[in-house]
Structure formats: C-alpha cells, structure tokens
C-alpha cells in the first residue's frame, strides 16, 4: 500500500470527491478477543514503546486501569471493567481500548479540514498532523472516545494501527506482543472468520450470549471484538450503538448547504433590490448649507 | 445662510464600539468560514496559518460579541416594541419600494431594526456560550461530548443567522444614504430624520444634544 491509497478524506463532498482509484487492497483488521485477555497490559507497553509515547505518570484512581483514559500520549489502554455476573461473582472484563478504525468514521465526517483525517484503502483511519488545526471536532464526534487533542501542540492523536509497521508487512506492535493470543491481526475477512469460529466455540462452552462486536452504526470497524456477552457492550466500556451523531450529521448535511443558500440568497436579494429600487437619498432643505456643515467640523460636541 | 440642524444619532462611545465590532467581526467571520467550508480554508490565512486562525478565532469572537453586547445594552431603550410597529411591519413592501407617503412614521429605530437588534442579542449570547463550550483545549474538556456536538451545530446555525442579518444591516445602511455617515461621525440631518425616523424628532433626548 502506498500513501496514495486513500479511500476517503475529511473536508470533501460529493461535489468535490476523493479520487477513487486503487481501492482493491484487502481491508485489514485487528481482532481483540476479550475472553482471552488477562489484562497484562503488554499491548499498552508495546504501543508506547513502538510509538515512543510517554504519558505523564498519573495517580491511583482505585483501579488497576492506568492511565484511566486514552490520551494523546497513550493511544491504547487496557480497561479494567468490573462486572458482576448473574451468580453475583465479580470479575474483570478487559477491553483493549484504542481507535476502532471505523468503516464510516464519525471523526472523518466531523473534520472540516481537507485531508486532515483520511481513510486508507486498507480501511485504517489516519491523521495528517501538518493539516490538523486543532479544532477538536473529531474528539467530540468520536463515539468511542479514542481520539485525543494534545493541549501542548493542539493536534489530535490516536492509534495509527502502526501504519509504519503494517506498510512493511508486519503486525501492529500490540498484536506482536500480546501474551495470550487475545489480539490477532490480518485481513478483515480472516479476522471475521476466526472471530466467528471463536464465538461458536464459546457458545459450546456455555457462553450463550457470546458474540462479535462489529457495530453496524459505523458500518463495521477495523478492530472487531469477541465479547462474553454481546448484549452488554456497555459492561466493556463500549457504546451499544456507536454512530455519527445527529448534530454532526445536521451540521455537515443540512446547516452547510442551507446556510450557504441563505447567505447567497441574502446577498442576491440585496443586489437586486439595490439595482432595481435604486438609491434612497434625502433631499436636504438646504443642500449647500448641509454639505458645508457636514464637511466642516460640527460645532456641537458629540461627546457624552 | 440657514444652517440645517444636525442631530446626534450615535454617541462617540457607540461609534467606536460599532467599528471595533466591525473590525473584529470581519476577522471572526472570515476565519470562521475557514472552519465551516473546507474549500475556503485559505481564508484562515488572514491570521497567518490555519492553526493560528483556529487559535485566534475564539479571542476575536469574544472581542466581537462582548462590545456588541455592551452596545446592545446601550441601545435597548430605543428598541422596545411600540404602538405602530405592527402597521410599519405590514407596510414593509412600501418601505422597500420607497413609497414614501405610505410608510407609517416611526421613531429612533424602525421595527425592522428592532428585529435585527433582537437577532443580535440572541446570536451574540448563543455564539459566546457555544463558542466557549467548543474552545479547545481550554474549556471543551469540561463538557460532555454530546453537549459539545450540539454546541458546534448551534454555533454554526447562529453564525449563519448573524451573518445573514449583518448582510441585511450592511444593505440597509448603505441603501439609506446618510446612515453610514451617521455611524461614522455621529450626526444625521433633520431632513434625514424627517424622512426615515420622523418620531425621533419628537423624542426629547434629541432636542438638546
């Protein structure tokens, strides 16, 4: 894949589309199997090592989860979700939290800067920091909360799916280091196949609600997850129905065209009125005196 | 020689305020355009770079909205609804077509200007509040993502409405000749008042300047 293989870009529209050649590359995906994760955080460390990220050391928040949230300096974290099952037993449900690389990314839709967020032909969502202006629209649009604005440089950061490794034919650093095989990497087709087999296996073992998290609202994701109970994604800190939100859609698809029509309409009406009705001039009682007085300094003071 | 009386319509403080709002408003709207229209991102270059446009837009926006609010507060007493405003509104066609004798007399501000006034009150307040909510990286982290998404939408809606009314304001001010001079230097002629705001002459506050 080359850096020309862009499938979608922020700041474009149907009138001003992205070039649509070379979209034959198979989509890639990361598969996170929550039923295999033991919360060792090796993925978290590998990510910070490979991408050279050093988040500031935080404080204890009553959880092994550390840091508590994805940030510009920590692109992936393991979430330690505490879950009480039907037998009143407490257990951890780990979530490998990072950019989901949505097929229909809300961040890209919300971004109003051309080319600052692009989707590569392999399905990964990538940021161009030299174009990002730091408005943060993507940060508030992301339904997963996995894109973060760095206050130090006012640029957004997130998981790149280790684009530099993938380009060289390697798996992302987190997958490479995963100790339990909870993380896998490959074509999206292969990952979905493996996930399906795993879900069937889990059902056999008594996890009747086991399922695949590949949310429809964002047309599927570039990180799919196998969960113990697909009906309770919230218990993994995942949204039940992630999608591009209504205000973001209204802003892009309704306010922009209607607003443009309104602005142009107002200008057009003003111009037509000016040309047809003409000037609106006051006939002064004494035009010469008026001109003199207006052009000389008024005697009266206008100060308060 | 008889000298036509000049009447003070805008005090110096208000005039300075007005043109300050114009200057900061031009900057705010042009940089705002650069975030609203990806194809017009080059408008952000008036601030130097798109990043600078993003960083300066909220500051310029405050410098536009806050003095505007001060002005609006000072002009409030001229903008209350009055008897006769409705008849003027119903005669809007005659106003636009300059059918002089059919236009009902009005005071310091006509009902059209009073609508504009109210629009500026609402939009400047909403733009300031939503603007603060979406001001990265300082204030946005204090609000939920859902409320910020609605703030972004409302900010755009109010900006468009305000711009349309600014266009109307500019159109009317340049059409009714003498208005711009009035806002620049403060004075309008008695004949101008008689034609456009006849009841203003009865207003006691104008009898002695």
Short mmCIF file of C-alpha atoms in Angstrom, two decimals:
data_model
loop_
_atom_site.label_atom_id
_atom_site.label_comp_id
_atom_site.label_asym_id
_atom_site.label_seq_id
_atom_site.Cartn_x
_atom_site.Cartn_y
_atom_site.Cartn_z
CA UNK A 1 0.00 0.00 0.00
CA UNK A 2 1.29 3.45 -0.81
CA UNK A 3 0.37 6.74 0.78
CA UNK A 4 -1.72 7.46 -2.35
CA UNK A 5 -4.14 4.70 -1.42
CA UNK A 6 -6.72 6.94 0.18
CA UNK A 7 -10.34 5.81 0.16
CA UNK A 8 -11.94 8.76 1.95
CA UNK A 9 -10.82 12.12 3.22
CA UNK A 10 -12.18 14.77 5.55
CA UNK A 11 -13.27 18.06 4.04
CA UNK A 12 -14.54 16.55 0.80
CA UNK A 13 -18.05 16.19 -0.57
CA UNK A 14 -19.90 14.64 -3.50
CA UNK A 15 -19.18 17.82 -5.47
CA UNK A 16 -15.53 17.65 -4.55
CA UNK A 17 -14.81 13.93 -4.24
CA UNK A 18 -11.83 11.83 -3.33
CA UNK A 19 -10.15 10.05 -6.24
CA UNK A 20 -11.48 6.55 -6.29
CA UNK A 21 -8.79 4.51 -7.97
CA UNK A 22 -6.83 1.68 -6.45
CA UNK A 23 -9.31 0.53 -3.87
CA UNK A 24 -8.59 -3.15 -4.39
CA UNK A 25 -6.38 -3.65 -1.37
CA UNK A 26 -7.95 -6.05 1.12
CA UNK A 27 -9.18 -4.38 4.29
CA UNK A 28 -7.20 -5.19 7.38
CA UNK A 29 -8.39 -5.57 10.95
CA UNK A 30 -7.29 -6.22 14.47
CA UNK A 31 -9.24 -8.84 16.38
CA UNK A 32 -9.46 -8.44 20.14
CA UNK A 33 -10.77 -11.48 21.96
CA UNK A 34 -11.93 -10.23 25.36
CA UNK A 35 -12.41 -13.82 26.50
CA UNK A 36 -8.69 -14.46 26.14
CA UNK A 37 -7.35 -11.22 27.60
CA UNK A 38 -5.85 -11.40 31.08
CA UNK A 39 -5.14 -7.69 31.45
CA UNK A 40 -1.34 -7.93 31.38
CA UNK A 41 -1.10 -4.59 29.55
CA UNK A 42 1.74 -5.80 27.32
CA UNK A 43 -0.11 -4.24 24.37
CA UNK A 44 -0.21 -0.93 26.20
CA UNK A 45 3.54 -1.02 26.83
CA UNK A 46 4.37 -2.18 23.31
CA UNK A 47 2.31 0.68 21.90
CA UNK A 48 4.10 3.26 23.99
CA UNK A 49 7.48 1.74 23.09
CA UNK A 50 6.94 1.43 19.35
CA UNK A 51 5.29 4.84 19.03
CA UNK A 52 7.63 6.42 21.59
CA UNK A 53 4.83 7.71 23.80
CA UNK A 54 5.40 8.60 27.43
CA UNK A 55 2.26 9.71 29.19
CA UNK A 56 2.65 11.64 32.39
CA UNK A 57 2.52 9.42 35.45
CA UNK A 58 -0.93 9.70 36.99
CA UNK A 59 -2.32 9.00 40.43
CA UNK A 60 -4.12 5.95 41.81
CA UNK A 61 -7.82 6.12 40.98
CA UNK A 62 -8.99 2.97 42.73
CA UNK A 63 -8.39 0.74 39.72
CA UNK A 64 -5.59 -1.23 38.13
CA UNK A 65 -6.53 0.62 34.98
CA UNK A 66 -3.74 3.07 34.33
CA UNK A 67 -3.93 5.58 32.79
CA UNK A 68 -7.69 5.91 33.25
CA UNK A 69 -8.33 7.05 29.67
CA UNK A 70 -6.81 7.02 26.22
CA UNK A 71 -4.93 10.26 25.60
CA UNK A 72 -2.62 11.92 23.11
CA UNK A 73 0.26 10.22 24.95
CA UNK A 74 -1.34 6.80 25.35
CA UNK A 75 -3.08 5.55 22.24
CA UNK A 76 -4.17 2.24 23.69
CA UNK A 77 -5.04 1.19 27.20
CA UNK A 78 -6.48 -1.92 28.80
CA UNK A 79 -9.72 -1.04 30.51
CA UNK A 80 -10.36 -2.92 33.77
CA UNK A 81 -14.15 -3.05 33.75
CA UNK A 82 -15.58 -4.50 36.95
CA UNK A 83 -18.55 -6.71 36.16
CA UNK A 84 -20.91 -8.62 38.45
CA UNK A 85 -22.25 -11.66 36.65
CA UNK A 86 -25.58 -13.45 37.20
CA UNK A 87 -24.06 -15.57 40.00
CA UNK A 88 -23.13 -12.34 41.86
CA UNK A 89 -19.49 -13.03 41.14
CA UNK A 90 -17.26 -10.09 40.46
CA UNK A 91 -14.95 -10.36 37.51
CA UNK A 92 -12.88 -8.11 35.34
CA UNK A 93 -13.83 -7.63 31.76
CA UNK A 94 -10.82 -6.32 29.93
CA UNK A 95 -11.14 -4.11 26.87
CA UNK A 96 -8.28 -3.28 24.57
CA UNK A 97 -9.30 0.35 24.09
CA UNK A 98 -7.90 2.14 21.04
CA UNK A 99 -9.06 3.65 17.76
CA UNK A 100 -11.62 1.29 16.22
CA UNK A 101 -10.75 2.33 12.63
CA UNK A 102 -14.44 2.60 11.71
CA UNK A 103 -15.56 1.87 8.18
CA UNK A 104 -17.71 5.02 8.40
CA UNK A 105 -15.67 7.16 10.80
CA UNK A 106 -17.52 9.92 12.68
CA UNK A 107 -14.21 11.76 13.22
CA UNK A 108 -13.64 11.99 9.47
CA UNK A 109 -17.20 13.19 8.91
CA UNK A 110 -16.88 15.83 11.61
CA UNK A 111 -13.48 17.10 10.42
CA UNK A 112 -13.82 20.26 8.37
CA UNK A 113 -10.19 20.41 7.27
CA UNK A 114 -9.45 18.84 3.92
CA UNK A 115 -7.19 15.84 4.24
CA UNK A 116 -6.56 16.12 7.99
CA UNK A 117 -8.28 12.77 8.53
CA UNK A 118 -8.12 10.17 5.77
CA UNK A 119 -9.17 6.59 5.40
CA UNK A 120 -6.66 4.41 3.65
CA UNK A 121 -7.68 1.79 1.13
CA UNK A 122 -6.86 -0.89 3.70
CA UNK A 123 -9.55 0.58 5.95
CA UNK A 124 -7.34 2.26 8.55
CA UNK A 125 -8.12 5.83 9.61
CA UNK A 126 -5.11 8.07 9.61
CA UNK A 127 -4.37 11.62 10.81
CA UNK A 128 -2.24 14.18 8.97
CA UNK A 129 -0.82 16.34 11.70
CA UNK A 130 0.53 19.00 9.38
CA UNK A 131 -3.05 19.70 8.27
CA UNK A 132 -4.80 19.42 11.64
CA UNK A 133 -5.75 22.84 13.03
CA UNK A 134 -6.74 21.56 16.47
CA UNK A 135 -10.44 22.45 16.44
CA UNK A 136 -11.25 19.19 18.23
CA UNK A 137 -14.44 18.47 16.26
CA UNK A 138 -13.25 14.88 15.77
CA UNK A 139 -12.65 14.50 19.51
CA UNK A 140 -16.25 15.30 20.37
CA UNK A 141 -17.59 13.34 17.38
CA UNK A 142 -15.83 10.02 18.12
CA UNK A 143 -18.35 7.64 19.73
CA UNK A 144 -15.55 5.58 21.29
CA UNK A 145 -13.59 8.45 22.83
CA UNK A 146 -10.35 7.14 21.39
CA UNK A 147 -9.05 10.28 19.66
CA UNK A 148 -7.45 12.94 21.82
CA UNK A 149 -6.31 16.50 21.47
CA UNK A 150 -2.87 17.22 22.84
CA UNK A 151 -3.03 20.57 24.65
CA UNK A 152 0.74 21.01 24.17
CA UNK A 153 0.60 21.32 20.39
CA UNK A 154 -3.17 21.49 19.70
CA UNK A 155 -3.04 18.48 17.38
CA UNK A 156 -5.05 15.29 17.68
CA UNK A 157 -3.52 11.86 18.17
CA UNK A 158 -4.75 8.31 18.13
CA UNK A 159 -3.79 4.74 17.30
CA UNK A 160 -2.40 4.52 13.75
CA UNK A 161 -2.79 0.72 13.59
CA UNK A 162 1.02 1.01 13.47
CA UNK A 163 0.80 2.17 9.85
CA UNK A 164 4.59 2.19 9.64
CA UNK A 165 4.79 -1.48 10.66
CA UNK A 166 1.82 -2.55 8.53
CA UNK A 167 3.32 -0.90 5.48
CA UNK A 168 6.42 -3.03 5.99
CA UNK A 169 4.31 -6.18 6.20
CA UNK A 170 4.32 -6.50 9.97
CA UNK A 171 1.52 -6.65 12.50
CA UNK A 172 0.88 -3.74 14.89
CA UNK A 173 3.13 -3.65 17.97
CA UNK A 174 0.27 -4.50 20.35
CA UNK A 175 -0.56 -7.67 18.39
CA UNK A 176 3.07 -8.65 18.13
CA UNK A 177 3.48 -8.54 21.89
CA UNK A 178 0.14 -9.98 23.07
CA UNK A 179 0.94 -12.78 25.53
CA UNK A 180 -2.33 -14.71 25.40
CA UNK A 181 -3.29 -14.52 21.74
CA UNK A 182 -6.17 -12.19 22.56
CA UNK A 183 -5.00 -9.85 19.81
CA UNK A 184 -4.77 -11.01 16.24
CA UNK A 185 -4.13 -9.16 13.02
CA UNK A 186 -4.84 -9.87 9.38
CA UNK A 187 -7.31 -9.15 6.61
CA UNK A 188 -10.73 -8.16 7.84
CA UNK A 189 -12.17 -11.24 6.17
CA UNK A 190 -9.80 -13.56 8.02
CA UNK A 191 -10.41 -11.85 11.35
CA UNK A 192 -14.17 -12.14 10.97
CA UNK A 193 -13.77 -15.82 10.09
CA UNK A 194 -11.61 -16.50 13.15
CA UNK A 195 -13.97 -14.48 15.34
CA UNK A 196 -16.99 -16.45 14.14
CA UNK A 197 -15.30 -19.74 14.94
CA UNK A 198 -14.33 -18.45 18.36
CA UNK A 199 -17.87 -17.28 19.09
CA UNK A 200 -19.22 -20.72 18.15
CA UNK A 201 -16.64 -22.30 20.46
CA UNK A 202 -17.63 -20.00 23.33
CA UNK A 203 -21.30 -20.84 22.85
CA UNK A 204 -20.46 -24.53 23.08
CA UNK A 205 -18.69 -23.83 26.36
CA UNK A 206 -21.76 -22.20 27.84
CA UNK A 207 -21.41 -18.56 26.93
CA UNK A 208 -24.78 -18.45 25.19
CA UNK A 209 -24.61 -14.70 24.55
CA UNK A 210 -21.06 -14.67 23.25
CA UNK A 211 -20.79 -12.59 20.11
CA UNK A 212 -18.83 -10.36 17.82
CA UNK A 213 -18.72 -6.60 18.36
CA UNK A 214 -18.55 -5.09 14.88
CA UNK A 215 -21.08 -2.24 15.19
CA UNK A 216 -23.40 -1.59 12.25
CA UNK A 217 -23.85 2.12 13.08
CA UNK A 218 -20.31 2.85 11.84
CA UNK A 219 -20.56 0.20 9.06
CA UNK A 220 -18.26 -2.10 10.98
CA UNK A 221 -14.86 -1.44 12.50
CA UNK A 222 -11.23 -2.15 11.77
CA UNK A 223 -10.94 -3.56 15.27
CA UNK A 224 -13.51 -6.24 15.94
CA UNK A 225 -14.03 -7.76 19.36
CA UNK A 226 -15.21 -11.08 20.69
CA UNK A 227 -17.22 -10.49 23.89
CA UNK A 228 -18.63 -12.86 26.53
CA UNK A 229 -22.00 -11.15 26.25
CA UNK A 230 -22.72 -9.24 23.08
CA UNK A 231 -25.92 -7.81 24.61
CA UNK A 232 -23.95 -5.86 27.20
CA UNK A 233 -21.25 -3.92 25.33
CA UNK A 234 -21.53 -1.16 27.97
CA UNK A 235 -20.06 -3.55 30.53
CA UNK A 236 -16.87 -3.41 28.42
CA UNK A 237 -16.96 0.37 28.24
CA UNK A 238 -18.16 0.13 24.64
CA UNK A 239 -21.13 2.07 23.23
CA UNK A 240 -24.18 -0.07 22.35
CA UNK A 241 -24.89 1.78 19.11
CA UNK A 242 -21.94 3.90 18.02
CA UNK A 243 -22.58 6.12 15.00
CA UNK A 244 -22.04 9.59 13.62
CA UNK A 245 -24.22 11.69 15.90
CA UNK A 246 -27.28 13.65 14.81
CA UNK A 247 -25.78 17.12 15.44
CA UNK A 248 -22.66 16.24 13.44
CA UNK A 249 -24.78 14.98 10.53
CA UNK A 250 -27.08 18.02 10.69
CA UNK A 251 -24.09 20.33 10.75
CA UNK A 252 -22.47 18.76 7.68
CA UNK A 253 -25.51 17.81 5.61
CA UNK A 254 -28.14 20.42 6.50
CA UNK A 255 -26.64 23.56 8.03
CA UNK A 256 -23.85 23.88 5.47
CA UNK A 257 -25.99 23.70 2.30
CA UNK A 258 -28.94 25.61 3.80
CA UNK A 259 -26.66 28.21 5.36
CA UNK A 260 -24.85 28.71 2.07
CA UNK A 261 -28.17 29.13 0.26
CA UNK A 262 -29.31 31.63 2.91
CA UNK A 263 -26.14 33.71 2.73
CA UNK A 264 -26.08 33.77 -1.08
CA UNK A 265 -29.83 34.45 -1.14
CA UNK A 266 -29.47 37.46 1.15
CA UNK A 267 -26.65 38.86 -0.99
CA UNK A 268 -28.65 38.27 -4.18
CA UNK A 269 -31.80 39.96 -2.84
CA UNK A 270 -29.73 42.92 -1.64
CA UNK A 271 -28.05 43.31 -5.02
CA UNK A 272 -31.30 43.02 -6.99
CA UNK A 273 -33.01 45.50 -4.65
CA UNK A 274 -30.18 47.99 -4.95
CA UNK A 275 -30.21 47.83 -8.74
CA UNK A 276 -34.00 47.91 -9.18
CA UNK A 277 -35.15 50.29 -6.42
CA UNK A 278 -32.10 52.46 -6.58
CA UNK A 279 -30.63 54.94 -4.11
CA UNK A 280 -32.50 56.24 -1.12
CA UNK A 281 -31.41 59.86 -0.89
CA UNK A 282 -32.68 62.55 1.44
CA UNK A 283 -33.49 65.84 -0.18
CA UNK A 284 -31.94 68.37 2.16
CA UNK A 285 -33.92 71.52 2.94
CA UNK A 286 -30.78 73.47 2.19
CA UNK A 287 -28.32 71.21 0.40
CA UNK A 288 -25.45 73.72 0.21
CA UNK A 289 -25.56 74.50 3.88
CA UNK A 290 -25.87 70.81 4.62
CA UNK A 291 -22.82 69.99 2.56
CA UNK A 292 -20.81 72.75 4.22
CA UNK A 293 -21.79 71.72 7.67
CA UNK A 294 -21.24 68.05 7.07
CA UNK A 295 -17.83 68.55 5.58
CA UNK A 296 -16.65 71.08 8.08
CA UNK A 297 -16.32 70.19 11.71
CA UNK A 298 -19.67 70.14 13.52
CA UNK A 299 -19.77 72.80 16.19
CA UNK A 300 -21.63 70.67 18.63
CA UNK A 301 -19.68 68.26 20.65
CA UNK A 302 -20.63 64.64 20.20
CA UNK A 303 -19.06 63.54 23.44
CA UNK A 304 -21.26 62.18 26.12
CA UNK B 1 -27.47 81.41 5.34
CA UNK B 2 -29.80 78.97 7.03
CA UNK B 3 -27.96 76.04 8.51
CA UNK B 4 -29.73 72.68 8.59
CA UNK B 5 -29.77 71.28 12.06
CA UNK B 6 -27.63 68.25 12.59
CA UNK B 7 -28.88 65.76 15.10
CA UNK B 8 -26.66 63.47 17.14
CA UNK B 9 -27.76 59.91 16.46
CA UNK B 10 -24.78 57.90 17.72
CA UNK B 11 -22.56 58.93 20.60
CA UNK B 12 -18.82 58.64 20.28
CA UNK B 13 -18.57 55.59 22.57
CA UNK B 14 -21.13 53.73 20.49
CA UNK B 15 -19.44 54.67 17.23
CA UNK B 16 -16.06 53.44 18.40
CA UNK B 17 -17.76 50.29 19.71
CA UNK B 18 -19.53 49.75 16.38
CA UNK B 19 -16.42 49.99 14.22
CA UNK B 20 -14.43 47.89 16.66
CA UNK B 21 -17.12 45.20 16.35
CA UNK B 22 -16.93 45.54 12.56
CA UNK B 23 -13.16 45.02 12.56
CA UNK B 24 -13.14 42.04 14.92
CA UNK B 25 -16.28 40.69 13.22
CA UNK B 26 -14.64 40.62 9.79
CA UNK B 27 -11.73 38.66 11.22
CA UNK B 28 -14.03 36.32 13.14
CA UNK B 29 -16.32 35.62 10.21
CA UNK B 30 -13.53 35.08 7.68
CA UNK B 31 -11.66 32.70 9.98
CA UNK B 32 -14.99 31.07 10.87
CA UNK B 33 -15.60 30.47 7.18
CA UNK B 34 -12.29 28.64 7.03
CA UNK B 35 -13.62 26.07 9.54
CA UNK B 36 -17.11 25.94 8.07
CA UNK B 37 -16.09 25.43 4.44
CA UNK B 38 -13.14 23.08 3.88
CA UNK B 39 -12.79 24.60 0.38
CA UNK B 40 -12.34 28.05 1.90
CA UNK B 41 -9.68 27.05 4.38
CA UNK B 42 -7.40 29.57 2.67
CA UNK B 43 -9.45 32.31 4.34
CA UNK B 44 -7.77 31.22 7.57
CA UNK B 45 -4.53 32.52 6.10
CA UNK B 46 -5.59 36.07 7.03
CA UNK B 47 -4.46 35.01 10.50
CA UNK B 48 -1.15 33.69 9.14
CA UNK B 49 -1.77 29.94 9.22
CA UNK B 50 -4.90 27.79 9.62
CA UNK B 51 -3.67 26.83 13.09
CA UNK B 52 -3.38 30.50 14.07
CA UNK B 53 -6.83 31.15 12.65
CA UNK B 54 -8.16 28.40 14.92
CA UNK B 55 -6.31 29.79 17.93
CA UNK B 56 -7.29 33.43 17.34
CA UNK B 57 -10.89 32.92 16.19
CA UNK B 58 -12.31 32.50 19.72
CA UNK B 59 -10.44 35.55 21.01
CA UNK B 60 -11.59 37.70 18.09
CA UNK B 61 -15.06 36.27 18.58
CA UNK B 62 -15.13 37.46 22.18
CA UNK B 63 -13.80 40.86 21.08
CA UNK B 64 -16.72 40.97 18.66
CA UNK B 65 -19.50 39.67 20.92
CA UNK B 66 -18.69 41.42 24.20
CA UNK B 67 -18.57 45.02 22.84
CA UNK B 68 -21.63 44.13 20.74
CA UNK B 69 -23.47 43.17 23.93
CA UNK B 70 -22.42 46.46 25.53
CA UNK B 71 -23.80 48.32 22.50
CA UNK B 72 -27.00 46.34 22.56
CA UNK B 73 -27.48 47.14 26.23
CA UNK B 74 -26.96 50.84 25.48
CA UNK B 75 -29.42 50.77 22.59
CA UNK B 76 -32.02 48.72 24.40
CA UNK B 77 -34.24 51.69 25.30
CA UNK B 78 -34.53 52.60 21.61
CA UNK B 79 -35.58 49.08 20.66
CA UNK B 80 -38.64 48.33 22.75
CA UNK B 81 -41.72 47.38 20.80
CA UNK B 82 -44.03 50.36 20.37
CA UNK B 83 -47.50 51.08 19.10
CA UNK B 84 -47.42 51.50 15.37
CA UNK B 85 -44.63 48.99 14.86
CA UNK B 86 -47.07 46.45 13.51
CA UNK B 87 -48.53 48.85 10.93
CA UNK B 88 -44.99 49.65 9.81
CA UNK B 89 -44.19 45.94 9.52
CA UNK B 90 -47.31 45.41 7.41
CA UNK B 91 -46.18 48.22 5.14
CA UNK B 92 -42.74 46.63 4.65
CA UNK B 93 -43.34 46.42 0.90
CA UNK B 94 -43.78 50.20 0.68
CA UNK B 95 -40.67 50.69 2.78
CA UNK B 96 -38.61 48.55 0.44
CA UNK B 97 -40.05 50.19 -2.69
CA UNK B 98 -39.68 53.68 -1.26
CA UNK B 99 -43.37 54.58 -1.43
CA UNK B 100 -42.69 57.50 0.90
CA UNK B 101 -46.25 58.59 1.60
CA UNK B 102 -47.39 55.09 2.54
CA UNK B 103 -44.75 54.44 5.21
CA UNK B 104 -46.11 54.84 8.75
CA UNK B 105 -43.93 57.16 10.87
CA UNK B 106 -41.55 55.52 13.33
CA UNK B 107 -39.04 56.64 15.95
CA UNK B 108 -35.35 56.17 16.58
CA UNK B 109 -35.43 52.64 15.24
CA UNK B 110 -37.91 51.04 12.90
CA UNK B 111 -39.35 47.58 13.61
CA UNK B 112 -37.03 46.02 11.05
CA UNK B 113 -34.08 47.36 13.01
CA UNK B 114 -35.70 46.11 16.20
CA UNK B 115 -35.84 42.59 14.76
CA UNK B 116 -32.17 42.92 13.83
CA UNK B 117 -31.46 44.10 17.37
CA UNK B 118 -33.16 41.03 18.85
CA UNK B 119 -31.34 38.71 16.47
CA UNK B 120 -28.01 40.19 17.50
CA UNK B 121 -28.92 39.81 21.17
CA UNK B 122 -29.77 36.13 20.77
CA UNK B 123 -26.95 35.19 18.39
CA UNK B 124 -24.22 37.03 20.29
CA UNK B 125 -25.21 35.31 23.52
CA UNK B 126 -25.53 31.84 21.95
CA UNK B 127 -22.31 32.27 19.95
CA UNK B 128 -20.43 33.25 23.10
CA UNK B 129 -21.74 30.36 25.19
CA UNK B 130 -21.35 27.69 22.50
CA UNK B 131 -18.00 29.19 21.48
CA UNK B 132 -16.68 28.76 25.00
CA UNK B 133 -18.01 25.19 25.10
CA UNK B 134 -16.10 24.28 21.94
CA UNK B 135 -12.93 26.23 22.83
CA UNK B 136 -10.17 23.65 22.71
CA UNK B 137 -8.12 22.86 24.64
CA UNK B 138 -9.24 25.11 27.49
CA UNK B 139 -12.96 24.65 28.08
CA UNK B 140 -14.21 21.73 25.97
CA UNK B 141 -12.86 19.05 28.37
CA UNK B 142 -15.32 20.34 31.00
CA UNK B 143 -18.36 19.50 28.86
CA UNK B 144 -19.78 16.17 27.74
CA UNK B 145 -19.09 15.22 24.13
CA UNK B 146 -22.80 15.22 23.31
CA UNK B 147 -23.28 18.78 24.55
CA UNK B 148 -20.19 19.89 22.60
CA UNK B 149 -21.60 18.31 19.42
CA UNK B 150 -24.80 20.34 19.84
CA UNK B 151 -22.75 23.43 20.67
CA UNK B 152 -20.84 23.06 17.39
CA UNK B 153 -24.13 22.78 15.50
CA UNK B 154 -25.75 25.74 17.27
CA UNK B 155 -22.61 27.83 16.82
CA UNK B 156 -22.78 27.32 13.06
CA UNK B 157 -26.53 27.97 12.91
CA UNK B 158 -26.21 31.20 14.90
CA UNK B 159 -23.19 32.33 12.90
CA UNK B 160 -25.12 31.87 9.65
CA UNK B 161 -28.16 33.72 11.03
CA UNK B 162 -25.98 36.53 12.34
CA UNK B 163 -24.17 36.80 9.01
CA UNK B 164 -27.45 36.99 7.08
CA UNK B 165 -28.59 39.79 9.37
CA UNK B 166 -25.21 41.52 9.03
CA UNK B 167 -25.71 41.39 5.26
CA UNK B 168 -29.18 42.93 5.67
CA UNK B 169 -27.74 45.53 8.07
CA UNK B 170 -25.00 46.45 5.56
CA UNK B 171 -27.51 46.53 2.70
CA UNK B 172 -29.94 48.82 4.54
CA UNK B 173 -27.22 51.08 5.93
CA UNK B 174 -25.70 51.66 2.52
CA UNK B 175 -29.09 51.97 0.83
CA UNK B 176 -30.46 54.60 3.20
CA UNK B 177 -27.82 57.20 2.44
CA UNK B 178 -26.70 59.25 5.38
CA UNK B 179 -26.80 56.27 7.75
CA UNK B 180 -23.15 55.34 7.34
CA UNK B 181 -22.11 58.97 7.80
CA UNK B 182 -24.26 58.96 10.92
CA UNK B 183 -22.43 55.95 12.31
CA UNK B 184 -19.04 57.36 11.31
CA UNK B 185 -19.41 60.92 12.57
CA UNK B 186 -22.48 60.69 14.79
CA UNK B 187 -24.71 63.25 13.08
CA UNK B 188 -27.67 62.97 10.75
CA UNK B 189 -29.58 65.88 9.26
CA UNK B 190 -33.04 66.98 10.31
CA UNK B 191 -34.30 66.15 6.83
CA UNK B 192 -32.87 62.65 7.15
CA UNK B 193 -34.74 62.17 10.43
CA UNK B 194 -37.94 63.53 8.96
CA UNK B 195 -37.72 61.07 6.10
CA UNK B 196 -36.59 57.94 7.92
CA UNK B 197 -37.32 58.32 11.62
CA UNK B 198 -39.81 61.20 11.96
CA UNK B 199 -40.84 60.41 15.54
CA UNK B 200 -37.21 60.72 16.56
CA UNK B 201 -37.65 64.49 16.28
CA UNK B 202 -40.34 64.40 18.99
CA UNK B 203 -38.02 62.43 21.22
CA UNK B 204 -36.84 64.75 23.97
CA UNK B 205 -33.43 63.19 24.27
CA UNK B 206 -32.59 64.58 20.83
CA UNK B 207 -33.80 68.14 21.39
CA UNK B 208 -30.66 69.05 23.29
CA UNK B 209 -27.51 67.25 22.39
#
